[in-house]
Amino acid sequence: MTTDKTLKQSERELFLELEALCTAPGFIHAIAYFSTRDNMILYADEMKVDDLMPLHGRDRLVRNEVNALIGLMVKRDIDYTLPDEVTLERYVECSEALLEKIHGSMSSAMWKQFPQKDQWGASVLHDLKGASSSGEMMREAIFYGGESAYGFHYRDIAPLRYGRDDPWIVAHMGFSIKDAATVVKAVGHLLNEKSTDVFHSINHPRPFSQSFLPGYEFSAAEIIAKSKLPLETVEKILTAFAYPEGERNIQFNAVDDRNMAAIRPLIRRGDHYVLFNIYDLSEVLYQAPFFWILQDESYQPTAQYNRGAFTEDFAEARLVSVFGRTNVKVNVNLLRSKDVLGEFDALVFFGDLAIVLQAKSKQLTAAARKGNEAMLLSDFGSAVQKACDQGYDCGKLLLDPSVRLEDVSGVQVSKPAMISRVYVICLIADHYPALSAQARQYLKFEPLEKLAPPFVMDVFHLDVMAEMLDTPLHFLSYLDRRSNYHETVVANHELNILGFHLERNLWVEDGVNFMYLEDGVGTGLDLSMLVRRENIPGPWTPPGILTRMRQHRIGQIVKEIEKKPNPAMLALGFLILRMGEKSFVSFSKIIDDILRRAMMDGGRHDVSVPLLDGKSGLTIHVNMVSQEEAEQRLVAHCEVRKYLERAESWFGLILDACSGQIRFGLQVSGSWVYDTELEESEFFKILRRGAAAKQIALSKFKAKKIGRNDRCPCGSGRKSKRCCYS
């Protein structure tokens, strides 16, 4: 058996071979080829999901691999000579082969801990999870895992993150963070134009006969023209992110070592600069100011406060965009008598549901990135576990009737009389590699009935959730589902899972205890975010749960539930959002049908459907009787239907025949108990006879047809043709 020591040596040998290749004359043109092949998105007129799918191809180099090639290349003076076709093609093929072998070497120590294929099943899931917690496993996940943020996230959020620190940045760096973001945006747009022009000029049957490098070069003068900023400002910004002259990256001796080429991604070439991926520059814009400030010990306490304030402010703004100003509170203290027991960074109340958010600003250390298990656990404990513990402790106190809430000004914050569910969000301010995998493996919490399992995310994911799930019920429904599936559903990063939900409705059938979502399942989300934030022509919303709801009656009912949330109706909203596509459409058509019939004949119409495999259900009445009579009929119907189906709960709605809006809603809950009186009731006997009895009753019923000039049955007093007839 190969030992870990031998594996590491093998990886080291491969790395040295790769270094020799990357420092060969003209290798920079191979990197330009990779950057074009693996990052360029080709589309005509409007961008489509299929146009983005190549970004998830298995033969594509991940960003860390390309940065490793650059990091090795800068260990020597760069030779810009364009090699002949055969040599350049050999560079590309050898690079891919060596990187694949390094990946295999890194993975082999990991895979040997897994059960054999024929042993996989529920009985070994516990052992599988243990193997997935190893340092080797996390090292591989950290290096090869997907990005948890979009490039525009880093670029656009950086001015918010360092806004309070801007006076320090201006004084010590000579430019503002806002101007730096403007330059990064200008560089991105310029290189997009240049690389596109170069791509179209290439002889594609012979891609190695020319160089793609001109598509990644630019001058300060070109950025000045695009950004409209002064020469001095632009030059200072570019210099701050440029690879230092004379630097040889000597500490970079393994793919996951500290790589100066990733920290300072701009390469000087005379009076020009080379940048292979705008994502690298955007990420550095978000990360670098923290390290600039770190060198000033006297300013560190202020900087630390500002980091925490940014995370809280950002979370507050995104939550307010979904739930409204009145439903979101920040920096809320929990008190019993005069004792402060804890504090919420952010708190949301909606109906009888609550969201508790605890924020942390802690990055993954270099040792942890290399698979040091002790450091992985230490970093995770500081960045995530601590926030989870605080959130859970505060969540328990929130459920305690003897605990009251106050804001920082001492003003009492009211809470619902009863809270049925508390959701705990642990929010990280930075990209935390393999966060989803680490949360699944390392997070510890005490399961409690009214406390949902914690949902660990970064500020970028919260931003996307608030953007796409911009109504309370959609946001809460996904939060509820994702929290409950925290161990069942696995992906490289949370954006995959959210994208899958938007397109196909995240739902795991009973008996399924593990589901892995590959990269690419959420590409519709990627596209819609590009459309919204980068003005790319394409679909504003991914086709799926959001688009189908707008078109159907059930979607309108969900919107009404959100306007006046109460516990029963929120629970109904959650059930509705679990419906599959066919059920959603079919049920909407049935409701439209009984609304139309009620308008035509002025009679009473209803429909009942079981939900959650018979554990619950919904009855809808459409009639024009008085409110009191309508409520009595609905209560009786729901009680009998729940009893007949032996369900745990049953929901009821009365819809206005004219507008289709909700007049009244209720929920009947409780364990099933034999009821002699109910069994002998006439209504129960009718329902038990089922559809046949109902059809007989309908065939004997002769409805009075409402004419165009008759009084409208809705009670408005107007003629039908001028009211609800249409």
XYZ file of C-alpha atoms in Angstrom:
726
model
C 0.000 0.000 0.000
C 1.216 3.503 -0.814
C 1.938 5.549 2.292
C 0.920 9.195 2.831
C 4.617 10.124 2.789
C 5.063 8.517 -0.646
C 1.955 10.257 -1.930
C 3.258 13.652 -0.836
C 6.602 12.959 -2.455
C 4.870 11.935 -5.657
C 2.889 15.155 -5.664
C 6.076 17.131 -5.048
C 7.826 15.489 -7.982
C 4.898 16.262 -10.248
C 4.917 19.855 -9.047
C 8.618 20.266 -9.874
C 8.002 18.842 -13.339
C 5.159 21.306 -13.806
C 7.417 24.159 -12.642
C 10.003 23.286 -15.297
C 7.287 23.368 -17.930
C 5.775 26.698 -16.787
C 9.131 28.493 -16.865
C 9.833 27.380 -20.437
C 10.060 30.108 -23.136
C 6.682 31.388 -24.270
C 4.614 29.406 -21.756
C 2.551 32.518 -21.061
C 0.810 31.931 -24.414
C -0.406 28.541 -23.153
C -1.984 30.292 -20.153
C -3.671 32.756 -22.510
C -5.055 29.790 -24.457
C -6.435 28.164 -21.282
C -7.992 31.455 -20.172
C -9.843 31.801 -23.462
C -10.859 28.172 -23.800
C -12.112 27.764 -20.230
C -13.549 31.197 -19.375
C -14.972 32.748 -22.535
C -18.759 32.529 -22.915
C -19.955 32.497 -26.512
C -23.537 33.566 -27.265
C -25.609 35.271 -29.934
C -28.256 37.939 -29.227
C -29.313 36.651 -25.768
C -27.306 34.458 -23.439
C -28.848 31.050 -22.720
C -28.198 28.361 -20.124
C -26.550 26.148 -22.752
C -24.014 28.931 -23.405
C -22.847 28.689 -19.779
C -22.681 24.898 -19.550
C -19.083 24.641 -20.902
C -17.961 26.458 -17.733
C -18.880 23.288 -15.832
C -17.106 20.866 -18.165
C -14.894 18.234 -16.553
C -12.002 18.964 -18.927
C -11.894 22.628 -17.896
C -9.117 23.848 -15.585
C -10.436 25.379 -12.372
C -9.282 28.878 -11.453
C -6.852 27.634 -8.793
C -5.136 25.403 -11.335
C -4.603 28.281 -13.767
C -3.298 30.448 -10.934
C -0.868 27.649 -10.056
C 0.468 27.779 -13.625
C 0.889 31.561 -13.363
C 2.502 31.245 -9.934
C 5.097 28.843 -11.347
C 5.667 30.919 -14.470
C 6.667 34.029 -12.476
C 9.418 32.103 -10.676
C 11.611 33.120 -13.636
C 11.684 36.133 -15.916
C 8.784 35.735 -18.332
C 9.776 34.995 -21.928
C 7.041 36.387 -24.204
C 8.341 34.709 -27.393
C 5.515 32.948 -29.218
C 6.462 29.240 -29.589
C 5.795 27.298 -32.752
C 2.471 25.451 -33.033
C 3.830 22.061 -32.004
C 5.582 23.418 -28.923
C 2.598 25.485 -27.780
C 0.247 22.527 -28.191
C 2.697 20.373 -26.209
C 2.712 22.978 -23.417
C -1.077 22.760 -23.213
C -1.255 18.962 -23.299
C 1.562 18.455 -20.779
C 0.104 21.049 -18.398
C -3.257 19.305 -18.374
C -1.666 15.894 -17.897
C 0.483 17.033 -14.956
C -2.368 18.878 -13.270
C -4.546 15.794 -13.632
C -1.840 13.644 -12.036
C -1.459 16.126 -9.164
C -5.215 15.973 -8.621
C -5.038 12.181 -8.645
C -2.189 12.188 -6.160
C -4.094 14.546 -3.886
C -7.249 12.450 -4.151
C -5.775 8.984 -3.690
C -5.114 9.426 0.029
C -8.672 10.633 0.357
C -10.443 7.855 -1.575
C -8.748 4.999 0.236
C -10.754 5.956 3.346
C -14.073 5.424 1.573
C -16.094 2.189 1.659
C -15.988 -0.065 -1.393
C -18.647 0.633 -4.015
C -20.590 -2.569 -3.248
C -20.727 -1.577 0.442
C -22.414 1.787 -0.101
C -25.780 2.242 1.565
C -27.483 3.705 4.610
C -25.454 1.449 6.929
C -22.153 3.064 5.944
C -23.279 6.684 5.740
C -21.886 7.376 9.179
C -18.474 5.989 8.186
C -18.670 7.891 4.906
C -19.229 11.128 6.779
C -16.236 10.364 8.981
C -14.028 9.824 5.954
C -15.281 13.067 4.435
C -14.082 14.940 7.525
C -10.441 14.064 6.976
C -7.831 16.684 6.226
C -7.099 15.099 2.832
C -10.754 15.291 1.859
C -11.092 18.925 2.892
C -7.816 19.865 1.217
C -9.140 18.530 -2.081
C -12.531 20.202 -1.611
C -10.931 23.545 -0.745
C -8.631 23.593 -3.778
C -11.002 22.166 -6.385
C -14.353 23.345 -5.011
C -16.443 25.918 -6.832
C -16.664 29.627 -6.181
C -19.263 30.755 -3.634
C -19.381 34.312 -5.023
C -19.775 35.900 -8.421
C -17.061 38.264 -9.632
C -19.389 41.254 -9.466
C -20.028 40.442 -5.796
C -16.431 41.204 -4.860
C -16.283 44.292 -7.061
C -19.609 45.816 -5.975
C -19.582 44.881 -2.283
C -15.973 45.967 -1.608
C -16.938 49.695 -1.392
C -19.609 48.750 1.157
C -17.233 46.582 3.146
C -14.500 49.221 3.407
C -16.638 52.354 3.287
C -15.910 53.171 6.925
C -12.196 52.544 6.332
C -11.989 54.775 3.275
C -10.265 57.688 5.085
C -7.458 55.297 6.102
C -7.204 53.836 2.576
C -7.063 57.287 0.957
C -4.408 58.469 3.437
C -2.173 55.399 3.101
C -2.816 54.167 -0.452
C -3.605 57.404 -2.278
C -6.964 56.300 -3.698
C -10.460 55.493 -2.446
C -12.011 52.037 -2.418
C -14.771 53.349 -4.683
C -12.206 54.466 -7.270
C -10.495 51.076 -7.025
C -13.808 49.366 -7.771
C -14.307 51.701 -10.737
C -10.904 50.707 -12.127
C -11.635 46.995 -11.662
C -14.908 47.390 -13.519
C -13.184 49.286 -16.340
C -10.504 46.593 -16.638
C -13.183 43.903 -16.827
C -15.115 45.650 -19.596
C -11.965 46.466 -21.564
C -10.591 42.917 -21.447
C -13.987 41.526 -22.385
C -13.898 43.627 -25.553
C -10.259 42.817 -26.309
C -10.437 39.071 -25.733
C -13.586 38.887 -27.868
C -11.886 40.698 -30.737
C -8.838 38.430 -30.484
C -11.014 35.319 -30.364
C -12.762 36.301 -33.598
C -9.429 37.009 -35.300
C -7.948 33.595 -34.488
C -7.717 30.850 -37.102
C -9.757 28.337 -35.069
C -8.795 25.211 -37.049
C -5.218 26.089 -35.974
C -5.612 27.686 -32.500
C -1.914 27.315 -31.670
C -0.723 29.202 -34.747
C -1.459 32.549 -33.107
C -1.537 33.950 -29.586
C -4.552 34.813 -27.448
C -2.316 36.953 -25.205
C -3.228 40.360 -26.748
C -6.755 39.834 -25.412
C -5.419 40.043 -21.849
C -3.128 43.064 -22.139
C -4.038 46.687 -21.409
C -2.426 50.019 -20.587
C -3.143 52.583 -17.892
C -4.157 55.044 -20.636
C -6.919 52.680 -21.796
C -8.273 52.398 -18.243
C -8.181 56.167 -17.807
C -10.297 56.537 -20.951
C -12.870 54.051 -19.645
C -12.935 55.023 -15.964
C -12.609 58.831 -16.404
C -10.269 58.850 -13.392
C -6.991 60.851 -13.177
C -3.748 59.254 -14.353
C -2.184 59.377 -10.875
C -5.163 57.595 -9.286
C -5.285 54.849 -11.923
C -1.550 54.190 -11.731
C -1.620 53.914 -7.924
C -4.500 51.448 -8.078
C -2.877 49.281 -10.750
C 0.436 49.324 -8.870
C -1.288 48.195 -5.664
C -2.527 45.045 -7.423
C 0.520 44.413 -9.654
C 2.967 41.566 -9.127
C 6.105 43.060 -7.479
C 9.097 43.401 -9.776
C 11.874 41.009 -8.762
C 9.482 38.793 -6.746
C 10.130 35.100 -7.472
C 7.290 33.445 -5.508
C 9.866 31.245 -3.747
C 7.421 30.058 -1.065
C 5.127 28.548 -3.720
C 6.153 24.880 -3.641
C 2.774 23.087 -3.737
C -0.472 23.898 -5.524
C -2.090 25.121 -2.308
C 0.870 27.117 -0.958
C 0.667 30.897 -0.645
C 0.740 32.118 -4.249
C 1.777 35.734 -4.810
C 0.491 35.559 -8.390
C -3.030 35.141 -7.003
C -2.557 37.871 -4.381
C -1.157 40.397 -6.900
C -2.696 39.222 -10.208
C -1.578 42.043 -12.555
C 1.644 41.228 -14.438
C 3.677 44.202 -15.700
C 4.961 44.087 -19.274
C 6.715 47.378 -19.973
C 4.032 50.091 -19.856
C 1.274 47.470 -20.144
C -0.344 45.006 -17.757
C -1.469 41.400 -18.257
C -4.516 39.962 -16.445
C -5.858 36.531 -17.323
C -9.055 36.529 -15.253
C -11.019 39.561 -14.041
C -12.397 37.369 -11.243
C -8.908 37.300 -9.678
C -8.673 41.094 -9.615
C -12.217 41.452 -8.242
C -11.518 39.008 -5.420
C -8.259 40.772 -4.526
C -10.130 44.085 -4.412
C -12.381 42.551 -1.755
C -9.589 40.898 0.250
C -6.456 43.080 -0.057
C -7.562 46.190 1.910
C -7.939 44.026 5.009
C -4.239 43.090 4.796
C -3.190 46.673 4.041
C -4.967 47.822 7.184
C -3.586 44.898 9.205
C -0.123 46.460 9.046
C -1.295 49.478 11.067
C -1.577 48.159 14.618
C -3.017 51.417 15.960
C -5.918 51.232 13.494
C -6.703 47.535 13.942
C -9.382 47.938 16.678
C -11.264 50.402 14.460
C -10.896 48.133 11.437
C -12.157 45.143 13.395
C -15.240 47.068 14.509
C -15.855 48.232 10.940
C -15.684 44.662 9.616
C -18.355 43.519 12.032
C -20.502 46.580 11.354
C -20.357 45.953 7.592
C -21.522 42.343 7.969
C -24.427 43.362 10.190
C -25.403 46.308 7.969
C -25.286 44.188 4.826
C -27.383 41.445 6.404
C -29.904 43.989 7.641
C -30.270 45.600 4.212
C -30.817 42.287 2.422
C -33.314 41.015 5.004
C -35.220 44.311 4.886
C -35.471 43.986 1.089
C -37.390 40.731 1.636
C -39.331 41.201 4.877
C -39.756 44.970 5.120
C -38.366 47.455 7.597
C -40.857 46.746 10.402
C -40.115 43.014 10.512
C -36.308 43.284 10.826
C -34.432 44.347 13.969
C -30.670 44.523 14.592
C -28.543 44.418 17.737
C -31.395 43.178 19.907
C -30.621 42.212 23.510
C -32.313 39.367 25.378
C -32.998 40.173 29.009
C -34.445 38.499 32.073
C -35.048 41.087 34.775
C -32.052 43.390 34.330
C -29.607 40.737 33.190
C -28.516 40.729 29.522
C -28.461 37.082 28.458
C -27.451 37.466 24.827
C -27.675 39.568 21.679
C -28.965 39.074 18.137
C -26.989 40.595 15.289
C -30.237 40.529 13.304
C -33.731 39.286 14.124
C -36.731 38.781 11.839
C -40.325 38.085 12.831
C -42.884 37.035 10.236
C -46.126 35.572 11.507
C -45.170 32.983 14.108
C -41.749 32.393 12.510
C -38.419 33.932 13.481
C -34.988 34.213 11.878
C -31.945 34.627 14.121
C -28.770 35.802 12.365
C -25.297 35.774 13.878
C -22.411 37.202 11.822
C -18.679 36.496 11.944
C -15.681 37.868 10.040
C -13.089 35.084 10.084
C -11.054 33.727 7.174
C -9.634 30.288 6.551
C -5.926 30.195 7.438
C -3.191 28.961 5.097
C -2.525 25.862 7.212
C -6.198 24.886 7.115
C -6.283 25.263 3.323
C -3.494 22.669 3.132
C -5.571 20.086 5.006
C -4.257 20.535 8.552
C -7.161 18.996 10.472
C -6.370 20.766 13.729
C -6.357 24.155 11.988
C -9.466 23.289 9.969
C -11.355 22.591 13.175
C -9.882 25.642 14.906
C -10.787 28.000 12.052
C -14.246 26.476 11.728
C -14.800 26.813 15.445
C -13.931 30.522 15.385
C -15.734 31.388 12.159
C -18.817 29.153 12.181
C -19.309 27.057 15.303
C -19.150 30.096 17.580
C -21.816 31.891 15.533
C -23.949 28.743 15.568
C -23.628 28.353 19.327
C -24.572 31.988 19.881
C -27.502 31.709 17.503
C -28.773 28.523 19.116
C -28.413 29.859 22.648
C -30.292 33.007 21.669
C -32.900 30.959 19.813
C -33.640 28.958 22.951
C -33.978 32.169 24.961
C -36.286 33.631 22.309
C -38.696 30.740 22.938
C -38.680 31.446 26.686
C -41.757 33.555 27.659
C -39.860 35.070 30.612
C -37.247 36.644 28.321
C -37.917 40.088 26.876
C -36.262 41.910 23.981
C -34.755 45.396 23.831
C -32.896 47.274 21.120
C -29.640 49.146 21.752
C -31.620 52.236 22.785
C -33.464 50.333 25.497
C -36.752 50.315 23.577
C -38.725 47.105 24.046
C -39.090 44.906 20.965
C -42.330 42.939 20.851
C -42.334 39.308 19.826
C -45.166 36.991 18.714
C -47.253 35.438 21.455
C -46.273 32.043 20.104
C -43.215 31.207 17.964
C -43.569 27.922 16.119
C -40.139 27.837 14.455
C -36.792 29.627 14.790
C -34.294 29.572 11.908
C -30.631 30.170 12.731
C -28.380 31.718 10.047
C -24.604 31.734 10.617
C -23.262 34.430 8.295
C -19.617 34.662 7.146
C -18.250 37.911 5.696
C -15.649 36.299 3.393
C -15.496 33.522 0.837
C -14.819 30.467 2.994
C -13.626 27.614 0.729
C -15.688 24.409 0.911
C -17.975 26.070 3.462
C -20.933 23.833 2.633
C -18.822 20.667 3.010
C -17.244 21.831 6.255
C -20.586 22.813 7.744
C -21.983 19.377 6.958
C -18.985 17.616 8.465
C -17.974 19.731 11.445
C -20.989 21.679 12.676
C -22.335 20.508 16.031
C -25.679 21.528 17.479
C -28.370 20.165 19.758
C -31.523 19.276 17.772
C -34.590 20.935 19.275
C -38.197 20.745 18.148
C -38.719 24.440 17.419
C -35.134 25.267 16.404
C -34.273 24.475 12.799
C -30.780 23.121 12.042
C -28.486 26.100 11.373
C -27.921 27.311 7.823
C -24.309 28.394 7.280
C -23.735 30.860 4.426
C -21.596 33.802 3.370
C -22.770 37.333 2.588
C -22.718 36.549 -1.133
C -25.209 33.720 -0.783
C -27.490 35.846 1.384
C -27.396 38.469 -1.359
C -28.434 35.934 -4.021
C -31.184 34.472 -1.831
C -32.622 37.927 -1.171
C -32.378 38.773 -4.876
C -34.149 35.675 -6.170
C -36.419 34.748 -3.229
C -37.580 38.306 -2.693
C -40.845 37.546 -0.898
C -41.094 36.317 2.718
C -42.819 33.017 1.966
C -40.384 31.994 -0.769
C -37.395 32.966 1.386
C -38.693 31.182 4.482
C -39.799 28.110 2.546
C -36.317 27.626 1.101
C -34.683 28.400 4.450
C -36.883 25.760 6.069
C -36.198 23.146 3.430
C -32.445 23.754 3.138
C -32.028 23.675 6.925
C -33.851 20.373 7.191
C -31.779 18.857 4.368
C -28.437 20.060 5.764
C -27.063 16.494 5.846
C -29.053 15.024 2.973
C -28.320 17.414 0.092
C -24.673 18.015 -0.810
C -23.007 20.190 -3.460
C -19.711 21.973 -4.063
C -21.320 25.201 -2.914
C -24.707 26.543 -1.889
C -25.394 28.335 -5.185
C -25.803 24.924 -6.855
C -28.482 23.929 -4.364
C -30.332 27.239 -4.595
C -30.215 27.081 -8.402
C -31.610 23.538 -8.317
C -34.417 24.723 -6.039
C -35.361 27.618 -8.315
C -35.619 25.339 -11.328
C -36.988 22.100 -9.863
C -38.170 22.808 -6.307
C -35.841 21.319 -3.697
C -37.647 18.299 -2.331
C -36.213 15.003 -1.094
C -38.489 11.979 -0.994
C -38.821 9.897 2.150
C -36.205 7.173 2.275
C -33.586 9.181 0.368
C -30.723 9.931 2.776
C -28.085 11.327 0.421
C -28.307 13.456 -2.720
C -25.332 15.054 -4.460
C -25.906 17.912 -6.913
C -23.210 18.331 -9.537
C -21.951 21.668 -10.795
C -24.180 22.905 -13.582
C -27.567 22.042 -12.063
C -28.018 25.673 -11.021
C -26.760 27.314 -14.208
C -30.076 29.096 -14.686
C -29.372 31.009 -11.475
C -25.888 31.968 -12.716
C -27.390 33.329 -15.915
C -30.131 35.324 -14.198
C -27.644 36.920 -11.810
C -25.471 37.960 -14.772
C -28.539 39.450 -16.434
C -29.526 41.366 -13.295
C -26.112 42.588 -12.192
C -24.054 42.796 -15.406
C -26.821 43.786 -17.848
C -26.218 40.719 -20.008
C -29.165 40.139 -22.398
C -31.055 37.069 -21.208
C -33.845 35.781 -18.912
C -34.414 37.830 -15.753
C -35.641 34.798 -13.802
C -34.762 31.086 -14.202
C -37.692 29.067 -15.549
C -39.119 27.131 -12.618
C -40.957 27.769 -9.384
C -40.854 31.574 -9.656
C -42.058 31.821 -13.252
C -44.795 29.209 -12.981
C -46.329 30.765 -9.867
C -46.997 34.082 -11.561
C -49.160 32.442 -14.181
C -51.505 30.422 -11.991
C -54.195 30.904 -9.348
C -52.175 29.196 -6.615
C -49.444 31.792 -7.078
C -51.959 34.562 -6.399
C -53.081 32.788 -3.244
C -49.477 32.623 -2.010
C -49.077 36.379 -2.592
C -52.203 37.054 -0.509
C -50.935 34.853 2.316
C -47.758 36.962 2.462
C -49.693 40.226 2.777
C -51.394 39.198 6.023
C -49.344 36.374 7.509
C -50.763 34.290 10.331
C -49.509 30.937 11.581
C -52.125 28.812 9.820
C -51.774 30.522 6.467
C -47.960 30.515 6.588
C -48.051 26.762 7.182
C -50.392 26.438 4.197
C -48.044 28.562 2.100
C -45.169 26.194 2.910
C -47.266 23.226 1.778
C -48.271 24.926 -1.466
C -44.656 25.721 -2.315
C -43.810 22.033 -1.963
C -46.173 21.093 -4.783
C -44.712 19.637 -7.938
C -45.195 21.284 -11.332
C -48.106 19.113 -12.463
C -49.964 19.362 -9.151
C -49.462 23.107 -9.090
C -50.917 23.620 -12.572
C -53.752 21.107 -12.192
C -54.912 22.468 -8.854
C -54.849 26.037 -10.189
C -57.080 24.991 -13.099
C -59.562 23.349 -10.739
C -59.751 26.503 -8.617
C -60.269 28.647 -11.725
C -63.046 26.287 -12.764
C -65.007 26.472 -9.500
C -64.583 30.267 -9.432
C -66.050 30.476 -12.927
C -68.944 28.163 -12.036
C -69.705 30.156 -8.892
C -69.879 33.330 -10.953
C -72.141 31.765 -13.548
C -74.675 30.074 -11.270
C -74.260 31.897 -7.962
C -73.998 28.538 -6.174
C -71.560 26.982 -3.749
C -68.566 25.090 -5.111
C -65.615 23.416 -3.440
C -62.563 21.263 -4.003
C -60.449 19.208 -1.587
C -56.973 17.774 -2.161
C -54.701 15.720 0.110
C -51.149 17.019 0.634
C -47.946 15.587 2.100
C -48.930 12.007 1.191
C -52.184 12.309 3.090
C -50.691 13.825 6.232
C -52.471 17.083 5.457
C -54.815 18.572 2.902
C -56.642 21.641 1.650
C -60.320 22.408 1.069
C -61.332 25.502 -0.904
C -64.878 26.924 -0.846
C -66.216 29.476 -3.300
C -69.605 30.926 -2.406
C -71.506 34.150 -1.898
C -73.144 33.448 1.460
C -72.559 35.602 4.539
C -69.200 35.517 6.259
C -70.585 33.776 9.339
C -72.314 31.030 7.378
C -69.311 30.600 5.063
C -66.963 30.148 8.012
C -69.237 27.614 9.698
C -69.503 25.554 6.525
C -65.744 25.604 5.971
C -64.915 24.571 9.551
C -67.360 21.668 9.370
C -66.048 20.545 5.993
C -62.383 20.659 7.089
C -63.069 18.768 10.320
C -64.877 15.999 8.455
C -62.309 15.827 5.657
C -59.421 15.669 8.152
C -61.230 12.895 10.043
C -62.047 10.988 6.868
C -58.427 11.106 5.622
C -57.033 10.472 9.119
C -54.715 13.418 8.495
C -52.642 15.291 11.063
C -53.980 18.660 9.885
C -56.301 20.159 7.290
C -56.427 23.656 5.816
C -59.422 25.560 4.535
C -59.873 28.663 2.378
C -62.904 30.653 1.310
C -62.354 32.572 -1.921
C -64.388 35.516 -3.133
C -66.242 34.418 -6.270
C -65.759 37.751 -7.991
C -62.098 38.578 -7.266
C -60.708 35.165 -6.301
C -59.180 36.731 -3.179
C -59.098 35.005 0.201
C -62.059 35.839 2.436
C -61.127 33.521 5.275
C -58.602 30.802 6.084
C -58.160 28.231 8.834
C -56.244 25.171 9.942
C -57.649 22.174 11.830
C -54.969 20.169 13.666
C -54.774 17.288 16.107
C -54.292 13.554 16.384
C -56.982 11.314 14.915
C -59.467 9.956 17.458
C -62.551 7.873 16.680
C -65.659 10.085 16.858
C -69.059 8.358 16.935
C -71.024 11.596 16.573
C -69.020 12.650 13.535
C -69.322 9.206 11.939
C -73.126 9.429 12.143
C -73.382 12.948 10.671
C -74.984 13.310 7.256
C -72.101 15.356 5.867
C -69.596 12.659 6.811
C -71.675 10.001 5.066
C -71.844 12.095 1.903
C -68.085 12.644 1.837
C -67.406 8.987 2.582
C -69.524 7.890 -0.347
C -66.936 9.733 -2.409
C -67.010 11.062 -5.914
C -69.917 8.892 -7.102
C -72.313 10.337 -4.545
C -71.111 13.834 -5.317
C -71.703 13.347 -9.041
C -75.276 12.121 -8.371
C -75.963 15.164 -6.243
C -74.591 17.491 -8.904
C -76.666 15.881 -11.651
C -79.864 16.606 -9.704
C -78.884 20.188 -9.041
C -80.246 22.702 -11.550
C -78.434 25.997 -11.210
C -80.064 29.265 -12.163
C -78.026 30.834 -14.951
C -77.168 34.484 -14.415
C -77.907 36.662 -17.443
C -75.935 39.708 -18.556
C -78.695 42.090 -17.389
C -79.443 40.292 -14.096
C -78.207 41.640 -10.808
C -74.657 40.379 -10.132
C -74.692 37.578 -7.515
C -71.669 39.086 -5.790
C -74.002 41.546 -4.071
C -72.677 44.745 -5.639
C -76.152 45.814 -6.813
C -74.892 46.360 -10.368
C -75.885 44.486 -13.486
C -73.841 41.351 -14.089
C -72.446 42.592 -17.406
C -71.004 45.661 -15.681
C -69.591 43.749 -12.746
C -68.310 40.161 -12.588
C -69.899 38.577 -15.668
C -66.747 38.909 -17.777
